[in-house]
XYZ file of C-alpha atoms in Angstrom:
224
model
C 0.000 0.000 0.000
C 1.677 3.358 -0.849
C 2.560 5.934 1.665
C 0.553 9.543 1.836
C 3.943 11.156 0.844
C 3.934 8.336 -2.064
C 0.559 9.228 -2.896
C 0.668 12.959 -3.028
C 4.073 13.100 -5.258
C 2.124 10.405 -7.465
C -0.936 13.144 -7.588
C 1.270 16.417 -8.282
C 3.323 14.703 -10.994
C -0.330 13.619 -12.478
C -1.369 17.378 -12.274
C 1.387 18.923 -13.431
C 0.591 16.503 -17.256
C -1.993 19.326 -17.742
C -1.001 22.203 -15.669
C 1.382 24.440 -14.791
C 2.940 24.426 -11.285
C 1.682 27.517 -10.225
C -1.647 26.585 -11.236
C -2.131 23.669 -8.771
C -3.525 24.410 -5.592
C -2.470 22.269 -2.444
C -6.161 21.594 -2.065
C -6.293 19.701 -5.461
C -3.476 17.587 -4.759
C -4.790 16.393 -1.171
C -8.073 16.001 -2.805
C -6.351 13.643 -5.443
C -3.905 12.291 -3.416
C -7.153 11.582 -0.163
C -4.802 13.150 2.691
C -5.458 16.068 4.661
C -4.294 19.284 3.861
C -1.320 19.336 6.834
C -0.100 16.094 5.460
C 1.812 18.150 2.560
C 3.381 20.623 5.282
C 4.672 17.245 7.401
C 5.724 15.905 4.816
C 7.619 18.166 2.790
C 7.617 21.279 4.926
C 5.579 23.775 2.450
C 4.243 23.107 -0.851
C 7.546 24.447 -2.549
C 9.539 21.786 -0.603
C 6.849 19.403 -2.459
C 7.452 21.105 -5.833
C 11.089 20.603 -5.359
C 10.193 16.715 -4.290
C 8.652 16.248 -7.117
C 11.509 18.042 -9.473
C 13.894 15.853 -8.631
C 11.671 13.000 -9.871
C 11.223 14.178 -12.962
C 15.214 14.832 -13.226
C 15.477 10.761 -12.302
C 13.783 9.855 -15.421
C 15.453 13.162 -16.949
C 18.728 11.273 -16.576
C 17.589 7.745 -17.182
C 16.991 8.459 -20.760
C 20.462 10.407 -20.771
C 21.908 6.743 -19.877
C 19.655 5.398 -22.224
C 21.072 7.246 -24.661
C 23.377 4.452 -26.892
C 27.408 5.757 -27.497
C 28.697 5.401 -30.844
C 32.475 6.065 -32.126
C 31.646 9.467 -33.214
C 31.314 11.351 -29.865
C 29.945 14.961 -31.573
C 27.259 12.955 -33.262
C 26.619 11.634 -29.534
C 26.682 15.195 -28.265
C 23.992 16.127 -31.254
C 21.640 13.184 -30.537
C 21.793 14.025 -26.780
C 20.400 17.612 -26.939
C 17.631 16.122 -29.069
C 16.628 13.793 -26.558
C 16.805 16.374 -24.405
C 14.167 18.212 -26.115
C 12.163 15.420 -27.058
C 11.595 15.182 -23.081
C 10.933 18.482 -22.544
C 7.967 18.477 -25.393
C 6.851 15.427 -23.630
C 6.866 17.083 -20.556
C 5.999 20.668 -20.761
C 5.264 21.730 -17.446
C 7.328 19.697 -15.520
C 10.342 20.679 -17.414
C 9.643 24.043 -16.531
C 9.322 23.082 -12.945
C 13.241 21.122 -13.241
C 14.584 23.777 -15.361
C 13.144 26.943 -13.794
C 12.607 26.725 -9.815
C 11.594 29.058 -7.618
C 12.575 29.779 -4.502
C 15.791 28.903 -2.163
C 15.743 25.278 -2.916
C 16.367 24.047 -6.327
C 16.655 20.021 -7.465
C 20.164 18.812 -6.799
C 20.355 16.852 -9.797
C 20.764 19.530 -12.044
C 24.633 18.921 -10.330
C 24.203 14.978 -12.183
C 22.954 16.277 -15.498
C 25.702 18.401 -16.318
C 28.233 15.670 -14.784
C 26.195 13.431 -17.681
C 27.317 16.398 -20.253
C 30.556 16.847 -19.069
C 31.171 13.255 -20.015
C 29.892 13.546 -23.344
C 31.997 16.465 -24.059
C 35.070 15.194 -22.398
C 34.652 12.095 -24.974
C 34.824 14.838 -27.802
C 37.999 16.351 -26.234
C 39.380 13.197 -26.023
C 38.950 12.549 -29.662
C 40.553 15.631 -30.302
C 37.137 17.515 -31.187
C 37.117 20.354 -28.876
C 38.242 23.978 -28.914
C 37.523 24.717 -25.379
C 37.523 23.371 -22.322
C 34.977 20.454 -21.321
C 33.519 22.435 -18.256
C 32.984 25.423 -20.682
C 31.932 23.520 -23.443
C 29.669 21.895 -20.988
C 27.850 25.046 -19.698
C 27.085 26.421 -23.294
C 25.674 23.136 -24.435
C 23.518 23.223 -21.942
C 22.286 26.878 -21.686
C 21.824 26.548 -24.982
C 20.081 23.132 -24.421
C 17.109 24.694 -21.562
C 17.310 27.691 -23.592
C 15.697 26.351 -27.059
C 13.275 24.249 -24.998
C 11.805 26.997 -22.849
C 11.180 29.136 -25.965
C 9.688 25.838 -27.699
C 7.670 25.865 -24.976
C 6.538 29.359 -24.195
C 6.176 30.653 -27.728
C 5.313 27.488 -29.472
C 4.086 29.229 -33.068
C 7.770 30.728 -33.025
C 10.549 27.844 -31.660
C 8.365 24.781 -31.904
C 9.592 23.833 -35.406
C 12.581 21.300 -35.128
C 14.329 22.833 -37.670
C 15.164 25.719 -35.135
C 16.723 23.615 -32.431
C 18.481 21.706 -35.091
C 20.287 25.194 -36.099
C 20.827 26.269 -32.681
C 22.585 23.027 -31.792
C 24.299 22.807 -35.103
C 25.803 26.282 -33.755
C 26.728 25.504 -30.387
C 28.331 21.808 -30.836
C 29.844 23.070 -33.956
C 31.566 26.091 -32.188
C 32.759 24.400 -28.926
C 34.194 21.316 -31.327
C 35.149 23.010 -34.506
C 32.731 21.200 -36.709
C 30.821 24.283 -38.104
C 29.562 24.016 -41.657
C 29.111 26.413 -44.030
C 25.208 27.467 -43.678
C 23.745 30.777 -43.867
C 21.403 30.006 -40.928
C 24.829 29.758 -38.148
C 25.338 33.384 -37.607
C 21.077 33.277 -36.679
C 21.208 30.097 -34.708
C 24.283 32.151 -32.957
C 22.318 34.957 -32.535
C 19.298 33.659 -31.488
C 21.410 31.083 -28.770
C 22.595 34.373 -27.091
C 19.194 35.373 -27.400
C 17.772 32.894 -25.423
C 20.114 33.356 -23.019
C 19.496 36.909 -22.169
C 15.621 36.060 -22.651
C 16.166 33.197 -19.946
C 17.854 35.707 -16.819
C 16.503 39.071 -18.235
C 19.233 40.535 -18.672
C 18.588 41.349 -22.800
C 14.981 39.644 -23.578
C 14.071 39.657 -27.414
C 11.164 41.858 -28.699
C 8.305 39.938 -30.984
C 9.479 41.526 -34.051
C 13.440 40.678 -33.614
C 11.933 36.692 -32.455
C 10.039 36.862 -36.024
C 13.001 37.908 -38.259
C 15.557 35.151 -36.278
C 12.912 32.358 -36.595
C 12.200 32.691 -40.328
C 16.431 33.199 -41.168
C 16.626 29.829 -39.447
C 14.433 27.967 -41.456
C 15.405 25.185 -43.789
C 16.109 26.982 -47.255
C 13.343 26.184 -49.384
């Protein structure tokens, strides 16, 4: 018989398949989950402690598909067919990707740490191959950013990044830049653009207006 703490992780990751985080009320997760309201708070302290709980689950399977994830001898190809697993799962996934990826609050899921440990690897096999014009823990970080980025727009402005042709030119960018395998393609220097971009968009430091989204999303479409 499961547990109430089992029970009311099982009924916020069940939620969350429809609904943003925000949007869920404690009082519809003990009504799914049949505890009392104070369960949640002895449990996990406040419902952010719960959020964070159940963050760190979805990271678990996050990271089990890394695993998953089969090596070949060609470790940039690895690197490329990584990031699109990566985004596979956070289309899958919408809202509790943004729950892993953006967390609010003072705690934040600790296995963000193991996912770029995973990508560290991967780019580590790349310098060890002699593919890689910067160091692996710098490579590492702009993967990534660039990674969370291109999912978060997919997933906030869906009529703009949702086309896979635009993560394919982002990552094409990125991996080609940190292991010297860029190709000649008109759409780079907008993939390289539009990476920043997301970026700036992401800790609002330099967010993108609608017009300057528009003109980057149509240069980085397939030519015709």
């Amino acid at each position: 018989m499961s547990t109430a703490r089992e029970r009311i992780l099982e009924a916020t990751g069940e939620l969350l398949a429809t609904k943003d985080a925000l949007a869920i009320s404690t009082r519809a997760i003990c009504d799914r989950a049949k505890v009392g309201m104070p369960e949640i708070y002895r449990q996990f302290g406040d419902k952010q402690g719960l959020l964070t709980a159940v963050a760190d689950i979805g990271f678990a399977r996050f990271l089990a598909e890394k695993r998953r994830n089969p090596l070949t001898e060609d470790p940039v190809a690895d690197l490329r067919k990584a990031w699109d697993s990566h985004v596979a799962f956070a289309l899958r996934n919408p809202y509790l990707y943004r729950l892993m990826f953006t967390p609010t609050g003072d705690a934040k899921p600790q296995a963000i740490k193991e996912a770029q440990a995973i990508l560290l690897k991967a780019v580590e096999r790349c310098r060890d191959a002699g593919r890689l014009r910067m160091t692996p823990e710098l490579a590492g970080q702009a993967v990534l950013s660039a990674n969370v980025g291109v999912c978060m727009m997919a997933l906030s402005f869906p009529e703009l990044f949702e086309d896979p042709a635009v993560s394919h030119a982002v990552r094409d960018a990125v991996i080609g830049k940190v292991t010297g395998d860029e190709h000649e393609d008109t759409r780079v220097v907008s993939a390289t653009v539009l990476a920043q971009a997301l970026l700036g968009t992401l800790t609002g430091t330099a967010p993108l207006d609608p017009a300057a989204l528009d003109d980057l999303t149509r240069a980085l479409r397939p030519p015709a």
